[in-house]
Amino acid sequence: MIEINLVPDVKQELIKAQRVRATVISFSILIGFVAIGAVTILAIYVFGVQTIRSGIADAAIKDGANKLTSVQDLSKTLTIQHQLTLLSAMHASKNIDSRVFSVLTAIIPPAPNNVQISTLSVDSSTATISLEGQALNSYAAVEVFKKTIEGAQVKFTDNGSDQTVTLASNVSTGSTSYGEDSTGAKVLRFTMQFNYAPELFSPGSTNLSVVVSNNGNATDSYLGIPTSIFVDKAQDLGTGK
């Protein structure tokens, strides 16, 4: 059987191009419908589902807020809970003020120069200890007490290292007056104040002890003599000797 193609080549190319164009247009229309569908679904999710979820969340928040506001003394409860979370840090950083009793045990001289403390206060903001006391041995006992404080040292361990610092600085005696104690005995009443070393009450100072050294001189004659009595020899005028 013999077939004769009566369609010219140009006509065939035109038909082929029309078929390709129709196919492209069909796919374009299909893709357009898919895109429109995707946008529609996304819009429904954003403006529908999300709105519903947001409304549910708002309702839950409002309900929770109403329950909280109905709790009696809520603000006080929250304040206490917040303070409880800070207790550990506060406890770790607080000063160990109870060490002041160890200080008193170490610095009060033995008889006959012993003193009795009636009032004692510790001011951590200025690192100052102030005290009021009385002594049977009058001014001699007060002078011994003062020098004992000046010669005291604090020994402690910090981060595994043994250290020693001077207990007090700026030791000063305030007002003095005579009076009678509860037994009717005549006593010298006095006030005294000094700045203590910050390591004394620090929680970082472990194995702490207060040692009285008096700079190597602990004799009664030294302790009872005011340091203001002895000074360096004055120079001769004009000679420099």
Coordinates of N, CA and C in Angstrom, one line a residue:
M1 N 0.9 -1.2 0.0 CA 0.0 0.0 0.0 C 0.9 1.2 0.0
I2 N 0.6 2.1 -0.8 CA 1.4 3.3 -1.0 C 0.6 4.5 -0.4
E3 N 1.3 5.3 0.7 CA 0.7 6.5 1.2 C 1.4 7.7 0.7
I4 N 0.6 8.7 0.3 CA 1.2 9.9 -0.2 C 0.8 11.0 0.7
N5 N 1.9 11.7 1.3 CA 1.7 12.8 2.2 C 1.5 14.1 1.4
L6 N 0.2 14.5 1.4 CA -0.2 15.7 0.6 C 0.0 17.0 1.4
V7 N 0.3 16.9 2.7 CA 0.5 18.1 3.6 C 1.9 18.6 3.4
P8 N 2.0 19.8 3.0 CA 3.4 20.3 2.9 C 4.1 20.4 4.2
D9 N 5.4 20.4 4.2 CA 6.3 20.5 5.4 C 6.0 21.7 6.3
V10 N 5.7 22.8 5.6 CA 5.4 24.0 6.4 C 4.1 23.9 7.2
K11 N 3.1 23.2 6.6 CA 1.9 23.0 7.2 C 2.0 22.1 8.4
Q12 N 2.9 21.1 8.3 CA 3.1 20.1 9.4 C 3.8 20.8 10.6
E13 N 4.8 21.7 10.3 CA 5.5 22.4 11.4 C 4.5 23.3 12.1
L14 N 3.5 23.9 11.4 CA 2.5 24.8 12.0 C 1.6 24.0 12.9
I15 N 1.2 22.8 12.4 CA 0.3 22.0 13.3 C 1.1 21.5 14.5
K16 N 2.3 21.1 14.4 CA 3.1 20.7 15.5 C 3.3 21.8 16.5
A17 N 3.5 23.1 16.1 CA 3.6 24.2 17.0 C 2.3 24.5 17.7
Q18 N 1.2 24.3 17.0 CA -0.1 24.5 17.7 C -0.3 23.5 18.8
R19 N 0.1 22.3 18.5 CA -0.1 21.2 19.5 C 0.8 21.5 20.8
V20 N 2.0 22.0 20.5 CA 2.9 22.3 21.7 C 2.3 23.5 22.5
R21 N 1.8 24.5 21.7 CA 1.2 25.7 22.4 C 0.0 25.3 23.2
A22 N -0.8 24.4 22.7 CA -2.0 23.9 23.4 C -1.6 23.2 24.7
T23 N -0.5 22.4 24.6 CA 0.0 21.6 25.7 C 0.5 22.5 26.8
V24 N 1.3 23.6 26.4 CA 1.8 24.5 27.4 C 0.7 25.3 28.0
I25 N -0.3 25.7 27.3 CA -1.4 26.5 27.9 C -2.1 25.6 28.9
S26 N -2.3 24.4 28.5 CA -3.1 23.5 29.4 C -2.3 23.3 30.7
F27 N -1.0 23.1 30.6 CA -0.2 22.9 31.9 C -0.2 24.2 32.7
S28 N -0.1 25.4 32.0 CA -0.1 26.7 32.7 C -1.4 26.9 33.4
I29 N -2.5 26.5 32.8 CA -3.8 26.7 33.4 C -3.9 25.7 34.6
L30 N -3.4 24.5 34.5 CA -3.4 23.5 35.6 C -2.6 24.1 36.8
I31 N -1.4 24.6 36.5 CA -0.5 25.1 37.5 C -1.1 26.3 38.2
G32 N -1.8 27.1 37.4 CA -2.5 28.3 38.0 C -3.6 27.9 38.9
F33 N -4.4 26.8 38.6 CA -5.4 26.3 39.5 C -4.8 25.8 40.8
V34 N -3.7 25.1 40.6 CA -3.0 24.5 41.8 C -2.5 25.7 42.7
A35 N -1.9 26.7 42.1 CA -1.4 27.8 42.9 C -2.6 28.5 43.6
I36 N -3.7 28.7 42.9 CA -4.9 29.4 43.5 C -5.4 28.6 44.6
G37 N -5.4 27.2 44.5 CA -5.9 26.3 45.5 C -5.0 26.4 46.8
A38 N -3.6 26.5 46.5 CA -2.7 26.6 47.6 C -2.9 27.9 48.4
V39 N -3.0 29.0 47.6 CA -3.2 30.3 48.3 C -4.5 30.3 49.1
T40 N -5.5 29.7 48.5 CA -6.8 29.6 49.2 C -6.7 28.8 50.5
I41 N -6.1 27.7 50.4 CA -5.9 26.8 51.7 C -5.1 27.6 52.7
L42 N -4.0 28.3 52.3 CA -3.2 29.1 53.2 C -4.0 30.2 53.8
A43 N -4.8 30.9 53.0 CA -5.6 31.9 53.6 C -6.6 31.4 54.6
I44 N -7.2 30.3 54.3 CA -8.1 29.7 55.2 C -7.4 29.3 56.5
Y45 N -6.2 28.8 56.5 CA -5.5 28.5 57.7 C -5.1 29.7 58.5
V46 N -4.6 30.7 57.8 CA -4.2 31.9 58.5 C -5.4 32.7 59.1
F47 N -6.4 32.9 58.3 CA -7.5 33.7 58.8 C -8.6 32.9 59.5
G48 N -8.5 31.6 59.3 CA -9.5 30.8 60.0 C -9.0 30.0 61.2
V49 N -8.1 29.0 60.9 CA -7.6 28.2 61.9 C -6.8 29.0 63.0
Q50 N -5.9 29.8 62.5 CA -5.1 30.6 63.4 C -6.0 31.5 64.3
T51 N -7.0 32.1 63.7 CA -7.9 33.0 64.5 C -8.6 32.2 65.5
I52 N -9.0 30.9 65.2 CA -9.7 30.1 66.2 C -8.7 29.7 67.3
R53 N -7.5 29.3 66.9 CA -6.5 28.9 67.9 C -6.1 30.1 68.8
S54 N -6.0 31.3 68.2 CA -5.7 32.5 69.0 C -6.8 32.8 70.0
G55 N -8.1 32.6 69.5 CA -9.2 32.8 70.4 C -9.2 31.8 71.6
I56 N -8.9 30.6 71.3 CA -8.8 29.6 72.3 C -7.7 29.9 73.3
A57 N -6.6 30.3 72.8 CA -5.5 30.7 73.7 C -5.8 31.9 74.6
D58 N -6.4 32.9 74.0 CA -6.8 34.0 74.7 C -7.8 33.7 75.8
A59 N -8.7 32.8 75.5 CA -9.7 32.3 76.5 C -9.0 31.6 77.6
A60 N -8.0 30.8 77.3 CA -7.3 30.0 78.3 C -6.5 31.0 79.2
I61 N -5.9 32.0 78.6 CA -5.1 33.0 79.4 C -6.1 33.7 80.3
K62 N -7.2 34.1 79.8 CA -8.1 34.9 80.6 C -8.7 34.1 81.7
D63 N -8.9 32.8 81.4 CA -9.4 31.9 82.5 C -8.4 31.7 83.6
G64 N -7.1 31.5 83.1 CA -6.0 31.4 84.1 C -5.8 32.6 84.9
A65 N -5.9 33.8 84.3 CA -5.8 35.1 85.0 C -6.9 35.2 86.0
N66 N -8.1 34.8 85.7 CA -9.2 34.9 86.6 C -9.0 34.0 87.8
K67 N -8.4 32.8 87.6 CA -8.2 31.9 88.7 C -7.1 32.5 89.6
L68 N -6.1 33.1 89.0 CA -5.0 33.7 89.8 C -5.5 34.9 90.6
T69 N -6.3 35.7 90.0 CA -6.8 36.9 90.8 C -7.8 36.5 91.9
S70 N -8.3 35.3 91.7 CA -9.3 34.8 92.8 C -8.5 34.2 94.0
V71 N -7.2 34.0 93.8 CA -6.4 33.4 94.9 C -6.2 34.5 96.0
Q72 N -6.4 34.3 97.2 CA -6.3 35.2 98.3 C -4.8 35.5 98.6
D73 N -4.4 36.8 98.8 CA -3.1 37.2 99.1 C -2.1 36.6 98.1
L74 N -2.4 36.7 96.8 CA -1.6 36.2 95.7 C -0.2 37.0 95.7
S75 N -0.3 38.3 95.8 CA 0.9 39.1 95.7 C 1.9 38.8 96.8
K76 N 1.4 38.5 98.0 CA 2.2 38.1 99.1 C 2.9 36.8 98.9
T77 N 2.1 35.8 98.3 CA 2.6 34.5 98.0 C 3.7 34.6 97.0
L78 N 3.5 35.4 95.9 CA 4.5 35.5 94.9 C 5.8 36.1 95.5
T79 N 5.6 37.1 96.4 CA 6.8 37.8 97.0 C 7.6 36.8 97.8
I80 N 6.9 36.0 98.6 CA 7.5 35.0 99.4 C 8.3 34.0 98.5
Q81 N 7.7 33.5 97.5 CA 8.3 32.6 96.6 C 9.6 33.2 96.0
H82 N 9.5 34.4 95.6 CA 10.7 35.1 95.0 C 11.8 35.2 96.0
Q83 N 11.4 35.5 97.3 CA 12.4 35.6 98.3 C 13.0 34.3 98.7
L84 N 12.2 33.2 98.6 CA 12.8 31.9 98.8 C 13.8 31.5 97.8
T85 N 13.7 31.9 96.6 CA 14.7 31.6 95.6 C 16.0 32.3 95.8
L86 N 15.9 33.4 96.6 CA 17.2 34.2 96.9 C 17.8 33.7 98.2
L87 N 17.2 32.8 98.9 CA 17.7 32.5 100.2 C 19.1 31.8 100.2
S88 N 19.3 30.9 99.2 CA 20.6 30.2 99.1 C 21.7 31.2 98.9
A89 N 21.5 32.1 97.9 CA 22.6 33.1 97.6 C 22.8 34.0 98.8
M90 N 21.7 34.4 99.5 CA 21.9 35.3 100.6 C 22.6 34.6 101.8
H91 N 22.3 33.3 102.0 CA 22.9 32.5 103.0 C 24.4 32.4 102.7
A92 N 24.8 32.2 101.5 CA 26.2 31.9 101.1 C 27.0 33.2 101.3
S93 N 26.4 34.4 101.2 CA 27.1 35.6 101.2 C 27.0 36.4 102.5
K94 N 26.2 35.9 103.5 CA 26.0 36.6 104.7 C 27.2 36.5 105.6
N95 N 27.4 37.6 106.4 CA 28.5 37.6 107.4 C 28.2 36.7 108.6
I96 N 29.3 36.1 109.1 CA 29.1 35.2 110.3 C 29.4 36.0 111.5
D97 N 28.4 36.8 111.9 CA 28.5 37.7 113.0 C 28.7 37.0 114.4
S98 N 28.4 35.8 114.5 CA 28.5 35.0 115.7 C 30.0 34.9 116.1
R99 N 30.9 35.2 115.2 CA 32.3 35.1 115.5 C 32.8 36.2 116.5
V100 N 31.9 37.2 116.7 CA 32.3 38.2 117.7 C 32.5 37.7 119.1
F101 N 31.8 36.6 119.4 CA 32.0 36.0 120.8 C 33.3 35.4 120.9
S102 N 33.8 34.8 119.8 CA 35.2 34.3 119.8 C 36.2 35.4 120.0
V103 N 35.9 36.5 119.4 CA 36.8 37.7 119.5 C 36.8 38.2 120.9
L104 N 35.7 38.3 121.6 CA 35.6 38.7 123.0 C 36.4 37.8 123.9
T105 N 36.2 36.5 123.6 CA 36.9 35.5 124.5 C 38.4 35.6 124.4
A106 N 38.9 36.0 123.2 CA 40.4 36.1 123.0 C 40.9 37.5 123.5
I107 N 40.2 38.6 123.3 CA 40.8 39.9 123.6 C 40.6 40.4 125.0
I108 N 39.7 39.8 125.8 CA 39.5 40.2 127.2 C 40.6 39.7 128.0
P109 N 41.4 40.6 128.7 CA 42.6 40.3 129.4 C 42.2 39.5 130.7
P110 N 43.1 38.7 131.2 CA 42.8 38.0 132.5 C 42.9 39.0 133.7
A111 N 42.5 38.5 134.8 CA 42.5 39.3 136.0 C 44.0 39.7 136.3
P112 N 44.3 40.8 136.9 CA 43.4 41.8 137.5 C 42.9 42.8 136.5
N113 N 43.3 42.7 135.2 CA 42.9 43.7 134.2 C 41.7 43.2 133.3
N114 N 40.9 42.3 133.8 CA 39.8 41.9 133.1 C 38.7 43.0 133.0
V115 N 38.0 43.0 132.0 CA 36.9 44.0 131.8 C 35.6 43.2 131.5
Q116 N 34.5 43.9 131.8 CA 33.2 43.4 131.5 C 32.5 44.2 130.5
I117 N 31.9 43.6 129.5 CA 31.2 44.3 128.4 C 29.7 44.3 128.7
S118 N 29.2 45.5 128.6 CA 27.7 45.7 128.9 C 27.0 45.9 127.6
T119 N 27.6 46.5 126.6 CA 26.9 46.7 125.3 C 27.9 46.5 124.2
L120 N 27.5 45.8 123.1 CA 28.4 45.6 121.9 C 27.5 45.7 120.7
S121 N 28.0 46.4 119.7 CA 27.3 46.5 118.4 C 28.3 46.3 117.2
V122 N 27.9 45.7 116.2 CA 28.7 45.4 115.0 C 28.0 46.1 113.8
D123 N 28.7 47.1 113.2 CA 28.2 47.8 112.0 C 28.9 47.3 110.8
S124 N 28.3 46.4 110.0 CA 28.9 45.8 108.9 C 29.1 46.8 107.7
S125 N 28.3 47.9 107.7 CA 28.5 48.9 106.6 C 29.8 49.6 106.7
T126 N 30.3 49.8 108.0 CA 31.5 50.6 108.2 C 32.6 49.7 108.8
A127 N 32.3 48.4 108.9 CA 33.3 47.4 109.5 C 33.8 47.9 110.8
T128 N 32.8 48.3 111.7 CA 33.2 48.9 113.0 C 32.5 48.1 114.1
I129 N 33.3 47.8 115.2 CA 32.8 47.3 116.4 C 32.8 48.3 117.5
S130 N 31.7 48.6 118.1 CA 31.6 49.6 119.2 C 31.2 48.8 120.5
L131 N 31.8 49.2 121.6 CA 31.4 48.5 122.8 C 31.5 49.5 124.0
E132 N 30.7 49.1 125.0 CA 30.7 49.8 126.3 C 31.0 48.8 127.4
G133 N 31.9 49.1 128.3 CA 32.3 48.2 129.4 C 32.6 48.9 130.6
Q134 N 33.1 48.0 131.6 CA 33.6 48.6 132.9 C 34.7 47.7 133.4
A135 N 35.6 48.3 134.2 CA 36.8 47.6 134.6 C 37.0 48.0 136.1
L136 N 37.3 47.0 136.9 CA 37.6 47.2 138.3 C 39.0 47.8 138.5
N137 N 39.9 47.5 137.6 CA 41.3 48.0 137.7 C 41.5 49.3 137.0
S138 N 40.4 50.1 136.9 CA 40.5 51.4 136.4 C 41.1 51.6 135.0
Y139 N 41.9 52.7 134.9 CA 42.5 53.0 133.6 C 43.5 52.0 133.1
A140 N 44.2 51.4 134.1 CA 45.2 50.4 133.7 C 44.6 49.2 133.0
A141 N 43.4 48.8 133.4 CA 42.7 47.7 132.7 C 42.3 48.1 131.3
V142 N 41.8 49.3 131.2 CA 41.3 49.8 129.9 C 42.5 49.9 128.9
E143 N 43.7 50.3 129.4 CA 44.8 50.4 128.5 C 45.3 49.0 128.1
V144 N 45.3 48.1 129.0 CA 45.7 46.7 128.7 C 44.7 46.1 127.7
F145 N 43.4 46.4 127.9 CA 42.4 45.9 126.9 C 42.6 46.5 125.5
K146 N 42.9 47.8 125.5 CA 43.1 48.4 124.2 C 44.3 47.8 123.5
K147 N 45.4 47.6 124.2 CA 46.6 47.1 123.5 C 46.4 45.6 123.1
T148 N 45.6 44.9 123.9 CA 45.3 43.5 123.5 C 44.6 43.5 122.2
I149 N 43.7 44.4 122.0 CA 42.9 44.5 120.7 C 43.9 44.8 119.6
E150 N 44.8 45.8 119.8 CA 45.7 46.2 118.8 C 46.7 45.1 118.4
G151 N 47.0 44.2 119.4 CA 47.9 43.2 119.1 C 47.3 41.9 118.6
A152 N 46.0 41.8 118.5 CA 45.3 40.6 118.1 C 45.4 40.3 116.6
Q153 N 45.5 39.1 116.3 CA 45.5 38.7 114.8 C 44.5 37.7 114.5
V154 N 44.1 37.7 113.3 CA 43.1 36.7 112.8 C 43.7 35.7 111.9
K155 N 43.7 34.4 112.3 CA 44.3 33.4 111.4 C 43.1 32.6 110.8
F156 N 43.2 32.3 109.5 CA 42.1 31.6 108.8 C 42.6 31.0 107.6
T157 N 41.8 30.2 106.9 CA 42.1 29.5 105.7 C 41.2 30.1 104.6
D158 N 41.8 30.5 103.5 CA 41.0 31.0 102.3 C 41.4 30.3 101.1
N159 N 40.5 29.5 100.5 CA 40.8 28.8 99.2 C 42.0 27.9 99.4
G160 N 42.1 27.2 100.6 CA 43.2 26.3 100.9 C 44.5 26.9 101.3
S161 N 44.5 28.2 101.5 CA 45.7 28.9 101.8 C 45.6 29.5 103.2
D162 N 46.6 29.2 104.1 CA 46.5 29.8 105.5 C 47.0 31.2 105.4
Q163 N 46.2 32.1 106.1 CA 46.5 33.5 106.1 C 46.4 34.1 107.5
T164 N 47.1 35.3 107.7 CA 47.0 36.0 108.9 C 46.8 37.5 108.7
V165 N 45.9 38.1 109.3 CA 45.7 39.6 109.2 C 45.5 40.1 110.6
T166 N 45.7 41.4 110.7 CA 45.5 42.1 112.0 C 44.0 42.3 112.2
L167 N 43.7 42.0 113.4 CA 42.2 42.0 113.8 C 41.6 43.4 113.7
A168 N 42.3 44.4 114.2 CA 41.7 45.7 114.4 C 42.6 46.8 114.0
S169 N 42.0 48.0 113.6 CA 42.7 49.2 113.3 C 41.9 50.4 113.8
N170 N 42.6 51.5 114.0 CA 41.9 52.7 114.5 C 41.2 52.4 115.8
V171 N 41.9 51.8 116.7 CA 41.3 51.5 118.0 C 41.3 52.8 118.9
S172 N 40.2 53.2 119.4 CA 40.1 54.4 120.1 C 39.2 54.3 121.3
T173 N 39.6 54.9 122.4 CA 38.8 54.9 123.6 C 38.0 56.2 123.7
G174 N 36.7 56.1 124.0 CA 35.8 57.2 124.0 C 35.7 57.7 125.5
S175 N 34.5 58.0 125.9 CA 34.2 58.6 127.2 C 34.5 57.6 128.3
T176 N 35.0 58.1 129.4 CA 35.3 57.3 130.6 C 34.7 58.0 131.8
S177 N 34.2 57.3 132.8 CA 33.6 57.8 134.0 C 33.6 56.8 135.0
Y178 N 33.6 57.2 136.3 CA 33.5 56.2 137.4 C 32.1 56.0 137.8
G179 N 31.8 54.8 138.2 CA 30.5 54.4 138.7 C 30.6 53.2 139.6
E180 N 29.4 52.6 139.9 CA 29.4 51.5 140.8 C 28.7 50.3 140.0
D181 N 29.2 49.1 140.2 CA 28.6 48.0 139.6 C 27.4 47.4 140.4
S182 N 26.9 46.3 140.1 CA 25.7 45.7 140.8 C 26.1 45.3 142.2
T183 N 27.4 45.1 142.5 CA 27.8 44.8 143.9 C 28.2 46.0 144.7
G184 N 28.1 47.1 144.1 CA 28.5 48.4 144.8 C 30.0 48.7 144.7
A185 N 30.7 47.9 143.9 CA 32.2 48.2 143.8 C 32.4 49.3 142.8
K186 N 33.4 50.1 143.0 CA 33.8 51.2 142.2 C 34.4 50.7 140.9
V187 N 33.9 51.1 139.7 CA 34.4 50.6 138.4 C 34.6 51.8 137.5
L188 N 35.5 51.7 136.5 CA 35.6 52.7 135.5 C 34.8 52.3 134.3
R189 N 33.8 53.1 133.9 CA 33.0 52.8 132.7 C 33.7 53.5 131.5
F190 N 33.7 52.8 130.4 CA 34.4 53.3 129.2 C 33.7 52.8 128.0
T191 N 34.0 53.5 126.9 CA 33.5 53.1 125.5 C 34.7 53.0 124.7
M192 N 34.6 52.0 123.7 CA 35.8 51.8 122.8 C 35.2 51.4 121.4
Q193 N 36.0 51.7 120.4 CA 35.6 51.5 119.0 C 36.8 51.2 118.2
F194 N 36.6 50.2 117.2 CA 37.7 49.9 116.3 C 37.1 49.3 115.0
N195 N 37.9 49.4 114.0 CA 37.6 48.8 112.7 C 38.1 47.4 112.6
Y196 N 37.3 46.5 112.2 CA 37.8 45.1 112.2 C 38.1 44.7 110.7
A197 N 39.0 43.7 110.6 CA 39.4 43.2 109.3 C 38.2 42.6 108.6
P198 N 37.9 42.8 107.3 CA 36.8 42.3 106.6 C 36.8 40.7 106.6
E199 N 38.0 40.1 106.7 CA 38.0 38.7 106.7 C 37.4 38.1 108.0
L200 N 37.2 38.9 109.1 CA 36.8 38.3 110.3 C 35.4 37.6 110.2
F201 N 34.5 38.3 109.6 CA 33.1 37.7 109.5 C 32.8 37.2 108.1
S202 N 33.8 37.1 107.2 CA 33.6 36.6 105.9 C 33.3 35.1 105.9
P203 N 32.2 34.7 105.1 CA 32.0 33.2 105.1 C 33.1 32.5 104.3
G204 N 33.9 33.2 103.5 CA 35.0 32.6 102.8 C 36.2 32.3 103.7
S205 N 36.2 32.8 104.9 CA 37.3 32.5 105.8 C 36.9 31.3 106.7
T206 N 37.6 30.2 106.6 CA 37.3 29.0 107.3 C 38.4 28.8 108.3
N207 N 38.1 27.9 109.3 CA 39.1 27.5 110.3 C 39.6 28.8 111.0
L208 N 38.8 29.7 111.3 CA 39.2 31.0 111.8 C 39.4 31.0 113.3
S209 N 40.5 31.7 113.7 CA 40.8 31.8 115.1 C 41.4 33.2 115.4
V210 N 41.2 33.7 116.6 CA 41.7 35.0 117.0 C 42.9 34.7 118.0
V211 N 44.0 35.2 117.6 CA 45.2 35.0 118.5 C 45.8 36.3 118.9
V212 N 46.1 36.4 120.2 CA 46.6 37.6 120.8 C 48.1 37.5 120.8
S213 N 48.8 38.5 120.1 CA 50.2 38.4 120.0 C 50.9 39.6 120.7
N214 N 50.3 40.8 120.7 CA 50.9 42.0 121.3 C 52.2 42.3 120.7
N215 N 52.4 41.9 119.4 CA 53.7 42.2 118.7 C 54.9 41.6 119.5
G216 N 54.7 40.5 120.1 CA 55.8 39.8 120.8 C 56.0 40.2 122.2
N217 N 55.3 41.2 122.7 CA 55.5 41.7 124.0 C 54.2 41.6 124.8
A218 N 54.1 40.6 125.7 CA 52.8 40.4 126.4 C 53.0 40.6 127.9
T219 N 54.0 41.3 128.3 CA 54.3 41.5 129.7 C 53.3 42.5 130.3
D220 N 53.0 42.4 131.6 CA 52.0 43.3 132.2 C 52.6 44.7 132.2
S221 N 53.9 44.9 132.3 CA 54.5 46.3 132.3 C 54.2 46.9 130.9
Y222 N 54.4 46.2 129.8 CA 54.2 46.7 128.5 C 52.7 47.0 128.3
L223 N 51.8 46.1 128.6 CA 50.4 46.2 128.4 C 49.8 47.4 129.2
G224 N 50.3 47.7 130.4 CA 49.8 48.7 131.2 C 50.3 50.1 131.0
I225 N 51.3 50.2 130.1 CA 51.9 51.6 129.8 C 51.3 52.1 128.6
P226 N 50.7 53.3 128.6 CA 50.2 53.9 127.4 C 51.3 54.2 126.4
T227 N 51.1 53.9 125.1 CA 52.1 54.1 124.1 C 52.4 55.6 123.9
S228 N 51.5 56.5 124.3 CA 51.8 57.9 124.1 C 52.9 58.5 125.0
I229 N 53.2 57.7 126.1 CA 54.3 58.2 127.0 C 55.6 58.2 126.3
F230 N 55.9 57.2 125.5 CA 57.2 57.1 124.9 C 57.2 57.5 123.5
V231 N 58.2 58.4 123.1 CA 58.3 58.9 121.7 C 59.8 58.9 121.3
D232 N 60.1 59.1 120.1 CA 61.4 59.2 119.6 C 62.1 60.5 120.2
K233 N 63.4 60.4 120.5 CA 64.1 61.5 121.1 C 64.1 62.8 120.1
A234 N 63.8 63.9 120.7 CA 63.7 65.2 119.9 C 65.1 65.6 119.5
Q235 N 65.2 66.2 118.3 CA 66.5 66.7 117.8 C 66.8 68.0 118.3
D236 N 68.1 68.3 118.5 CA 68.6 69.6 118.9 C 68.4 70.6 117.8
L237 N 68.0 71.8 118.2 CA 67.8 72.9 117.3 C 69.1 73.3 116.6
G238 N 69.1 73.4 115.3 CA 70.3 73.9 114.6 C 71.4 72.8 114.4
T239 N 71.3 71.7 115.0 CA 72.4 70.7 114.8 C 71.9 69.5 114.0
G240 N 70.5 69.2 114.1 CA 70.0 68.1 113.4 C 70.3 66.8 114.1
K241 N 70.8 66.8 115.4 CA 71.2 65.6 116.1 C 70.2 65.3 117.2

